[in-house]
Coordinates of C-alpha atoms and ligand atoms in Angstrom, one line a residue:
M188 CA 0.0 0.0 0.0
S189 CA 1.3 3.4 -0.9
F190 CA 0.9 6.2 1.7
L191 CA 2.4 8.9 -0.5
H192 CA 0.0 8.3 -3.3
G193 CA -2.9 9.6 -1.1
I194 CA -1.0 12.7 0.2
N195 CA -1.8 15.8 -1.7
S196 CA -1.3 18.3 1.1
P197 CA 0.0 18.2 4.7
K198 CA -3.7 17.7 5.8
D199 CA -3.6 14.1 4.2
L200 CA -0.3 13.5 6.1
K201 CA -2.0 14.2 9.4
Q202 CA -4.5 11.4 8.8
I203 CA -1.7 8.8 8.9
R204 CA -0.8 7.0 12.1
R205 CA 2.4 8.0 13.8
V206 CA 3.8 4.6 13.6
D207 CA 3.4 4.7 9.8
L208 CA 5.4 7.9 9.3
P209 CA 8.7 6.1 8.8
K210 CA 7.0 4.3 5.8
V211 CA 6.0 7.7 4.4
S212 CA 9.6 8.9 4.7
K213 CA 10.8 5.8 2.9
E214 CA 8.4 6.4 0.0
I215 CA 9.5 10.0 -0.2
R216 CA 13.1 9.0 -0.3
S217 CA 12.4 6.7 -3.2
T218 CA 10.7 9.5 -5.1
I219 CA 13.6 11.8 -4.4
I220 CA 16.2 9.2 -5.5
E221 CA 14.3 8.6 -8.7
A222 CA 13.9 12.3 -9.4
C223 CA 17.6 13.0 -8.9
S224 CA 18.6 9.9 -10.9
L225 CA 16.9 11.6 -13.9
N226 CA 17.8 15.2 -13.5
G227 CA 20.5 15.3 -10.9
G228 CA 20.1 17.6 -7.9
H229 CA 20.7 18.0 -4.2
L230 CA 20.3 14.4 -3.3
G231 CA 22.3 14.0 0.0
A232 CA 20.9 17.0 1.9
S233 CA 17.3 16.2 0.8
L234 CA 17.6 12.6 1.9
G235 CA 19.0 13.6 5.2
A236 CA 16.2 16.1 6.0
T237 CA 13.3 13.8 4.9
D238 CA 12.4 12.5 8.4
L239 CA 12.6 15.9 9.9
I240 CA 10.4 17.4 7.2
V241 CA 7.8 14.6 7.7
A242 CA 7.8 15.4 11.4
L243 CA 7.5 19.1 10.9
H244 CA 4.6 18.8 8.5
Y245 CA 2.8 16.3 10.7
V246 CA 2.8 18.6 13.6
F247 CA 2.5 22.2 12.3
N248 CA -0.3 23.6 10.3
M249 CA 1.2 24.8 7.1
P250 CA 0.7 27.2 5.3
Q251 CA -0.9 29.1 8.2
D252 CA 2.1 28.3 10.3
K253 CA 5.2 29.1 8.3
M254 CA 8.3 27.0 7.4
I255 CA 11.4 28.5 6.0
W256 CA 14.5 26.6 4.7
D257 CA 17.9 28.0 4.9
V258 CA 19.5 27.4 1.4
G259 CA 16.4 25.4 0.6
H260 CA 18.4 22.6 -1.4
Q261 CA 17.3 20.1 1.3
A262 CA 13.5 20.7 0.9
Y263 CA 12.6 18.2 -1.8
A264 CA 10.5 16.2 0.7
H265 CA 8.7 19.5 1.6
K266 CA 7.8 19.8 -2.1
A267 CA 6.6 16.2 -2.2
L268 CA 4.3 16.7 0.8
T269 CA 2.8 20.0 -0.4
G270 CA 1.2 18.9 -3.6
R271 CA 4.2 18.5 -5.8
K272 CA 5.1 14.9 -5.5
D273 CA 4.0 14.0 -9.0
R274 CA 6.2 16.9 -10.5
L275 CA 9.4 16.1 -8.6
N276 CA 10.7 14.4 -11.8
T277 CA 10.6 17.9 -13.3
L278 CA 13.0 19.4 -10.7
R279 CA 15.5 21.8 -12.2
K280 CA 14.1 21.5 -15.7
T281 CA 12.6 24.2 -17.9
N282 CA 9.0 24.9 -16.8
G283 CA 9.6 22.3 -14.0
L284 CA 9.9 22.7 -10.2
S285 CA 12.6 24.9 -8.9
G286 CA 15.5 23.2 -7.1
F287 CA 14.8 25.7 -4.2
P288 CA 11.8 27.0 -2.5
K289 CA 10.1 29.6 -4.6
R290 CA 7.2 31.9 -3.6
D291 CA 5.4 31.8 -6.9
E292 CA 5.6 28.0 -7.0
S293 CA 3.5 27.2 -4.0
P294 CA 1.8 28.9 -1.0
Y295 CA 3.8 26.5 1.2
D296 CA 7.1 28.2 0.0
T297 CA 7.1 31.1 2.5
F298 CA 10.3 32.5 1.4
G299 CA 12.6 32.1 -1.6
T300 CA 16.0 30.9 -0.6
A301 CA 19.2 29.4 -2.3
H302 CA 22.0 31.6 -0.9
A303 CA 23.0 30.3 2.5
S304 CA 22.3 31.9 5.9
T305 CA 19.3 34.0 5.2
G306 CA 16.8 31.7 6.9
I307 CA 16.9 32.9 10.5
S308 CA 16.6 36.6 9.5
A309 CA 13.7 35.9 7.0
A310 CA 11.9 33.8 9.7
L311 CA 12.3 36.4 12.3
G312 CA 10.9 38.9 9.9
V313 CA 7.8 36.6 9.3
K314 CA 7.5 36.0 13.0
T315 CA 7.6 39.7 13.9
A316 CA 5.1 40.6 11.3
K317 CA 2.7 38.0 12.7
S318 CA 3.1 39.4 16.1
L319 CA 2.5 42.9 14.9
K320 CA -0.7 41.7 13.4
G321 CA -1.7 39.9 16.7
K322 CA -1.3 36.4 15.3
K323 CA 0.2 33.5 17.2
D324 CA 1.0 31.2 14.3
N325 CA 4.2 29.3 14.6
V326 CA 7.2 30.1 12.4
V327 CA 9.9 27.5 12.0
V328 CA 13.2 27.9 10.2
V329 CA 15.5 24.9 9.4
V330 CA 19.1 25.9 9.1
G331 CA 22.1 23.5 8.5
D332 CA 25.4 23.6 10.4
G333 CA 26.9 24.8 7.2
G334 CA 24.4 27.7 7.0
L335 CA 25.4 28.6 10.6
T336 CA 29.0 29.4 9.4
G337 CA 27.6 32.5 7.6
G338 CA 27.6 35.7 9.7
L339 CA 24.1 36.6 8.6
S340 CA 22.8 33.8 10.7
Y341 CA 24.4 35.4 13.8
E342 CA 22.8 38.7 12.9
G343 CA 19.4 36.9 12.9
L344 CA 20.1 35.0 16.2
N345 CA 21.2 38.2 17.8
Q346 CA 18.0 40.0 17.1
A347 CA 15.9 37.0 17.9
G348 CA 17.4 36.7 21.3
H349 CA 16.6 40.4 21.8
L350 CA 13.1 40.4 20.5
K351 CA 12.2 37.3 22.7
D352 CA 9.4 36.1 20.3
N353 CA 9.0 32.3 20.2
L354 CA 10.6 31.7 16.9
I355 CA 11.6 28.0 16.4
V356 CA 15.0 27.5 14.9
V357 CA 15.8 23.9 14.0
L358 CA 19.5 23.2 13.5
N359 CA 19.8 20.4 11.1
D360 CA 23.3 19.2 12.0
N361 CA 25.0 16.6 9.8
G362 CA 28.5 17.8 10.3
M363 CA 28.8 18.6 6.7
S364 CA 28.7 21.8 4.5
I365 CA 29.2 20.7 0.9
A366 CA 32.4 19.1 2.1
Q367 CA 33.2 18.5 5.8
N368 CA 32.2 21.6 7.7
V369 CA 35.0 23.8 9.1
G370 CA 35.5 26.3 11.8
A371 CA 35.4 26.9 15.5
I372 CA 31.6 26.8 15.9
T373 CA 31.4 23.6 14.1
Q374 CA 33.8 22.1 16.5
F375 CA 31.7 23.5 19.3
L376 CA 28.6 21.8 17.9
T377 CA 30.4 18.5 17.6
K378 CA 29.5 16.8 20.8
R379 CA 32.5 14.6 20.6
A380 CA 35.1 17.4 21.6
S381 CA 32.9 18.7 24.3
S382 CA 32.0 15.3 25.8
E383 CA 35.7 14.4 26.0
L384 CA 36.3 17.5 28.0
Y385 CA 33.2 16.9 30.1
E386 CA 34.3 13.3 30.8
K387 CA 37.7 14.5 31.9
S388 CA 36.3 17.1 34.2
R389 CA 33.7 14.6 35.5
Q390 CA 36.4 12.1 36.3
E391 CA 38.4 14.8 38.2
L392 CA 35.3 15.7 40.2
K393 CA 34.8 12.0 41.0
N394 CA 38.3 11.7 42.3
L395 CA 37.8 14.9 44.4
L396 CA 34.5 13.4 45.8
S397 CA 36.2 10.2 46.9
V398 CA 38.9 12.2 48.7
I399 CA 36.3 14.3 50.4
S400 CA 34.0 11.4 51.4
E401 CA 37.1 9.8 53.0
H402 CA 37.1 12.8 55.3
G403 CA 33.3 12.2 56.0
V404 CA 32.2 15.6 54.6
P405 CA 28.5 15.4 53.3
L406 CA 29.1 17.3 50.2
L407 CA 27.3 15.0 47.8
R408 CA 24.4 17.4 46.8
P409 CA 26.5 20.5 46.1
I410 CA 28.9 18.4 44.1
E411 CA 26.0 16.9 42.0
K412 CA 25.0 20.5 41.3
I413 CA 28.5 21.3 40.0
R414 CA 28.3 18.2 37.9
K415 CA 25.1 19.4 36.3
S416 CA 26.4 22.8 35.5
L417 CA 29.6 21.3 34.1
K418 CA 27.5 19.3 31.8
S419 CA 25.6 22.3 30.5
L420 CA 28.8 24.2 30.2
F421 CA 30.3 21.6 27.9
S422 CA 27.1 21.1 25.8
S423 CA 26.5 23.1 22.7
G424 CA 23.4 24.4 24.3
I425 CA 25.2 27.0 26.4
F426 CA 26.1 28.8 23.3
F427 CA 22.5 29.4 22.2
E428 CA 21.3 29.9 25.7
S429 CA 23.7 32.7 26.2
L430 CA 22.1 34.3 23.2
G431 CA 18.7 34.2 24.8
F432 CA 17.5 31.0 23.2
R433 CA 16.1 27.9 24.9
Y434 CA 18.0 24.9 23.7
L435 CA 16.6 21.4 23.2
G436 CA 18.5 18.5 22.0
P437 CA 20.5 17.1 20.5
F438 CA 17.9 14.7 19.1
D439 CA 18.2 11.9 16.5
G440 CA 16.9 13.6 13.4
H441 CA 15.7 10.2 12.0
D442 CA 13.6 9.3 15.0
I443 CA 10.4 10.8 13.8
E444 CA 8.3 9.9 16.9
T445 CA 10.6 11.8 19.2
M446 CA 10.7 14.8 16.9
V447 CA 6.9 14.8 16.7
D448 CA 6.8 14.8 20.5
V449 CA 9.3 17.7 20.6
F450 CA 7.4 19.8 18.0
E451 CA 4.0 19.0 19.6
N452 CA 5.3 20.5 22.8
L453 CA 6.5 23.6 21.1
K454 CA 3.4 24.1 19.0
H455 CA 1.4 25.4 21.9
D456 CA 4.4 27.0 23.5
E457 CA 3.4 30.2 25.4
N458 CA 7.0 31.0 26.4
R459 CA 8.3 34.4 25.4
S460 CA 11.6 33.4 24.0
P461 CA 13.0 31.8 20.9
V462 CA 14.0 28.2 20.9
L463 CA 16.7 26.2 19.1
V464 CA 16.0 22.5 18.5
H465 CA 19.2 20.7 17.6
V466 CA 18.8 17.5 15.5
I467 CA 21.5 15.3 14.2
T468 CA 21.0 13.9 10.8
Q469 CA 23.1 12.0 8.3
K470 CA 23.6 13.3 4.8
G471 CA 22.3 10.8 2.2
K472 CA 20.3 8.8 4.8
G473 CA 18.5 5.8 3.5
Y474 CA 20.5 5.4 0.2
A475 CA 23.8 3.5 0.6
P476 CA 25.7 5.2 -2.3
A477 CA 24.9 8.6 -0.9
E478 CA 25.6 7.6 2.7
N479 CA 28.9 6.2 1.8
D480 CA 30.0 9.3 -0.2
P481 CA 28.2 12.4 1.3
L482 CA 30.5 14.8 -0.5
A483 CA 29.7 13.4 -3.9
S484 CA 26.0 13.1 -3.0
H485 CA 25.6 16.8 -2.2
G486 CA 25.0 17.7 -5.8
V487 CA 24.6 14.8 -8.2
K488 CA 24.4 14.4 -12.0
P489 CA 21.9 11.8 -13.4
F490 CA 22.9 8.4 -12.1
D491 CA 22.0 4.7 -12.1
I492 CA 19.9 4.0 -9.1
E493 CA 21.2 0.4 -8.6
T494 CA 24.9 1.4 -8.3
G495 CA 24.7 5.1 -7.6
K496 CA 27.2 5.8 -10.4
S497 CA 26.8 8.8 -12.6
L498 CA 25.5 8.0 -16.1
P499 CA 28.2 8.3 -18.8
Q500 CA 28.5 11.9 -20.0
K501 CA 29.6 13.0 -23.4
K502 CA 33.3 13.0 -23.2
A503 CA 34.6 16.5 -22.7
Q504 CA 36.8 17.8 -25.5
A505 CA 38.5 20.4 -23.4
P506 CA 39.3 20.9 -19.7
S507 CA 36.9 22.7 -17.4
Y508 CA 37.5 26.4 -16.8
T509 CA 37.6 25.4 -13.0
N510 CA 40.5 23.0 -13.7
V511 CA 42.4 25.4 -15.9
F512 CA 42.1 28.1 -13.2
A513 CA 43.3 25.6 -10.5
Q514 CA 46.3 24.5 -12.5
A515 CA 47.4 28.0 -13.4
L516 CA 47.0 29.0 -9.7
I517 CA 49.2 26.1 -8.7
K518 CA 51.9 27.1 -11.2
C519 CA 51.9 30.7 -10.1
A520 CA 52.1 29.6 -6.5
Q521 CA 55.1 27.4 -7.1
E522 CA 57.0 30.5 -8.2
D523 CA 55.6 32.9 -5.7
Q524 CA 55.4 31.9 -2.0
S525 CA 53.2 34.8 -1.2
I526 CA 50.2 33.4 -3.1
V527 CA 47.4 31.9 -0.9
G528 CA 44.1 30.3 -1.9
I529 CA 40.7 31.2 -0.2
T530 CA 37.4 29.5 -0.6
A531 CA 34.1 30.1 1.1
A532 CA 33.0 26.5 1.6
M533 CA 33.3 25.6 -2.1
S534 CA 36.7 24.0 -2.4
S535 CA 35.8 21.4 -5.0
G536 CA 33.5 23.6 -7.0
T537 CA 36.1 26.3 -7.4
G538 CA 39.2 24.0 -7.8
I539 CA 40.7 25.2 -4.5
D540 CA 40.7 21.5 -3.4
L541 CA 43.5 20.9 -6.0
F542 CA 45.5 23.9 -4.7
Q543 CA 45.0 22.6 -1.2
K544 CA 46.6 19.3 -2.0
E545 CA 49.7 21.1 -3.1
F546 CA 49.6 23.9 -0.5
P547 CA 47.7 22.8 2.6
N548 CA 49.2 25.5 4.7
R549 CA 48.4 28.2 2.2
T550 CA 44.7 27.3 1.8
F551 CA 41.9 28.8 3.8
D552 CA 38.3 27.5 3.8
V553 CA 36.5 30.2 5.7
G554 CA 33.1 28.6 5.8
I555 CA 30.0 30.0 3.9
A556 CA 31.3 33.5 4.5
E557 CA 32.0 35.4 1.3
Q558 CA 31.9 38.7 3.1
H559 CA 34.5 37.7 5.6
A560 CA 36.6 36.0 2.9
T561 CA 36.9 39.4 1.2
V562 CA 37.9 41.4 4.2
F563 CA 40.2 38.6 5.5
A564 CA 41.9 38.7 2.1
A565 CA 42.2 42.5 2.3
G566 CA 43.9 42.2 5.7
L567 CA 46.3 39.6 4.2
A568 CA 47.1 42.0 1.3
T569 CA 48.2 44.8 3.6
E570 CA 51.0 42.5 4.7
G571 CA 52.1 41.6 1.1
I572 CA 50.3 38.3 0.9
K573 CA 48.6 37.8 -2.5
P574 CA 45.2 36.3 -1.8
A575 CA 43.4 34.4 -4.6
C576 CA 39.7 34.5 -3.6
A577 CA 37.9 31.8 -5.6
I578 CA 34.2 32.5 -5.3
Y579 CA 31.3 31.8 -7.6
S580 CA 30.1 35.0 -9.3
T581 CA 26.6 34.7 -7.7
F582 CA 28.0 34.3 -4.1
L583 CA 30.4 37.2 -4.5
Q584 CA 27.3 39.5 -4.6
R585 CA 27.2 39.2 -0.8
A586 CA 30.6 40.9 -0.6
F587 CA 29.7 44.0 -2.5
D588 CA 30.4 46.4 0.3
P589 CA 33.7 44.9 1.4
I590 CA 34.9 44.9 -2.3
I591 CA 34.3 48.7 -2.3
H592 CA 35.1 49.7 1.3
D593 CA 37.9 47.2 2.3
V594 CA 39.5 46.3 -1.0
A595 CA 39.1 48.9 -3.8
L596 CA 39.1 52.2 -1.8
Q597 CA 42.4 51.0 -0.2
N598 CA 43.5 49.8 -3.6
L599 CA 44.6 46.5 -2.1
P600 CA 45.8 43.7 -4.4
V601 CA 43.2 41.1 -3.7
H602 CA 42.6 38.8 -6.7
F603 CA 39.1 37.5 -7.2
F604 CA 38.5 34.5 -9.5
L605 CA 34.7 34.2 -10.3
D606 CA 33.7 30.8 -11.4
R607 CA 30.2 30.1 -12.7
S608 CA 29.9 33.6 -14.3
G609 CA 27.1 33.9 -16.8
F610 CA 24.3 31.4 -16.9
V611 CA 24.6 28.3 -14.9
G612 CA 21.7 26.2 -15.9
D613 CA 19.8 23.9 -13.6
D614 CA 20.2 25.8 -10.3
G615 CA 18.3 28.7 -11.9
A616 CA 17.9 32.4 -11.3
T617 CA 19.4 32.5 -7.8
H618 CA 22.6 31.0 -9.1
H619 CA 23.2 32.7 -12.4
G620 CA 26.3 34.8 -12.4
V621 CA 24.8 37.6 -14.5
F622 CA 25.3 40.6 -12.4
D623 CA 29.1 40.7 -11.8
V624 CA 30.0 42.9 -14.8
S625 CA 27.5 45.5 -13.6
Y626 CA 28.3 45.4 -10.0
L627 CA 32.0 45.4 -10.4
R628 CA 32.5 47.9 -13.2
C629 CA 31.3 50.8 -11.2
I630 CA 34.0 50.2 -8.6
P631 CA 37.2 52.3 -8.8
N632 CA 40.7 50.7 -9.0
M633 CA 39.4 47.3 -10.3
V634 CA 40.9 45.4 -13.2
I635 CA 38.2 43.2 -14.6
M636 CA 39.1 40.4 -17.1
A637 CA 37.1 37.9 -19.0
P638 CA 38.9 35.3 -21.1
K639 CA 37.7 34.3 -24.5
D640 CA 39.0 30.7 -24.0
E641 CA 40.7 28.5 -21.5
N642 CA 44.2 29.4 -22.7
E643 CA 43.6 33.0 -22.1
L644 CA 42.2 32.2 -18.7
Q645 CA 45.5 30.6 -17.6
H646 CA 47.5 33.8 -18.7
M647 CA 45.0 36.0 -16.9
V648 CA 45.7 34.1 -13.7
K649 CA 49.3 35.0 -13.9
T650 CA 48.5 38.5 -15.1
S651 CA 46.3 39.1 -11.9
F652 CA 49.1 38.4 -9.5
E653 CA 51.3 41.0 -11.3
Q654 CA 48.9 43.8 -10.6
N655 CA 49.4 46.0 -7.5
Q656 CA 45.6 46.5 -7.3
P657 CA 42.4 44.5 -7.0
T658 CA 41.6 42.3 -10.0
V659 CA 38.7 40.1 -11.1
V660 CA 38.8 37.3 -13.6
R661 CA 35.3 36.0 -14.5
Y662 CA 34.8 32.8 -16.4
P663 CA 31.9 30.5 -17.1
R664 CA 30.7 27.1 -15.8
G665 CA 31.8 24.0 -17.8
N666 CA 34.4 23.2 -20.3
G667 CA 36.6 25.3 -22.4
V668 CA 36.4 25.5 -26.2
G669 CA 39.3 23.2 -26.9
V670 CA 42.1 25.6 -28.0
H671 CA 45.8 24.8 -27.7
M672 CA 47.1 25.3 -24.2
D673 CA 50.4 27.2 -24.0
E674 CA 53.1 25.5 -21.7
T675 CA 54.3 28.6 -20.2
L676 CA 52.1 31.3 -18.6
K677 CA 52.6 34.8 -19.9
S678 CA 51.6 38.3 -18.8
L679 CA 48.9 40.0 -20.8
P680 CA 48.8 43.8 -21.4
I681 CA 46.1 45.5 -19.3
Ligands
TPP36 C1 26.1 32.4 0.1 C2 26.3 31.0 -0.3 N1 27.5 30.5 -0.5 C3 27.6 29.2 -1.0 C4 26.6 28.4 -1.3 C5 26.8 27.0 -1.8 N2 26.2 26.0 -0.9 C6 25.0 25.3 -1.1 S1 24.6 24.3 0.0 C7 26.0 24.6 0.9 C8 26.3 23.8 2.1 C9 25.2 24.0 3.1 O1 25.5 23.3 4.3 P1 24.4 23.0 5.3 O2 23.6 24.3 5.5 O3 24.9 22.4 6.5 O4 23.4 22.0 4.6 P2 23.6 20.5 4.2 O5 23.9 20.4 2.8 O6 24.7 19.9 5.0 O7 22.3 19.8 4.6 C10 26.8 25.5 0.2 C11 28.1 26.0 0.7 C12 25.3 28.9 -1.1 N3 24.2 28.3 -1.3 N4 25.2 30.2 -0.6

């Protein structure tokens, strides 16, 4: 019997017995796998978030209650449960479903997303608007641990802790961004590190206790109190609690029954403070090839369901622009020790992973933080370091002010390499790199280059590092045109 067949809106989902919800998840996963096997897409994140999405839609009353997805690449199950299951196989196709939430696609898509770390701010806006109108509807935002590396998330948390409205933030923590997540906050979230510390302190306390009891001092109760506060000190909860949030978790994000209980409690919550629900999920959950290779499963090309292997593509006649950039960067860095590579959580997409293999100590993955990457690079440049900031054209939009204020006005030689300039295809409007020429040309002191082919790209990489001022090289997604590649890099006249 198919459960999903009869679900045309979240109302239908609510008719299903709780114990059967895992079966619904399983069916949704099969639909997602099938859709991605045809069109490609964000497979791993969507499979990982499916149980969470089923629990959220089971409890809350969408679309009156509101649900917002940070990035939104993980929301395929949300699309399946909100009347779009039969169109999932059109995902990312012309006239098909968008790969991200989109307001004009469905009343259940509260807010359009795709660029990371906007979710908390948007949800806080929606929640505040509801309160201004005297409405008590719930507003839930789901943000990944990757999305939490972006500074905008903290601007949202900061105001939410201040406004004290009962916004529900669900942290979907799978330890991954596209690649392994990086940064101090990520380590803080990783319970392993904190529990080691906690265990050590607990052991020391136990030793102390045995010494004290030998002397017959009845100190058991105060010491138990210290033990409890130690536990909270070493849990990731303290971070959010100090920002004015209540912290619940961490919960198993694949245990639907528990999540339903947690969300039921929060649904009628009259507390005047925001809450963070921490759930631990596994990227690619339920599909072995995706579980085994979560990095590759983040964004997949059409594949064979049985093996998980990509379907054979037409053999490329020329190297990709990404690869040509990476090889040229490596060549330049072999000659010039001052060159470093910077990526904002896109090491494989930008080719910085190849640079990292050669120069691990000269590579910086700053997290999903393009704005920070730009100012960090400007700081490096003041000390004579030559930063190569490899960022997709669409994501550099976020760094518009730092490019002007921190880089260009100080005429600092920061070198931007904009992959995915121009149209990008399947990811759609939010990802097209079509604004960079307009938003960069108006900025003083910038040299902007666009190669006509892959050979010219490699020379432009060298040329960039010879300029004592900011430079940008923009190049498209995909493969070059197949021209002869010069062995030696040369300087081009500006
Ligand atoms: C501003 C911005 N930079 C880069 C990206 C590319 N990107 C898409 S998803 C993703 C990782 C998101 O990690 P997380 O939020 O933890 O979600 P997960 O895929 O692990 O579920 C990145 C870096 C983006 N969407 N937005």
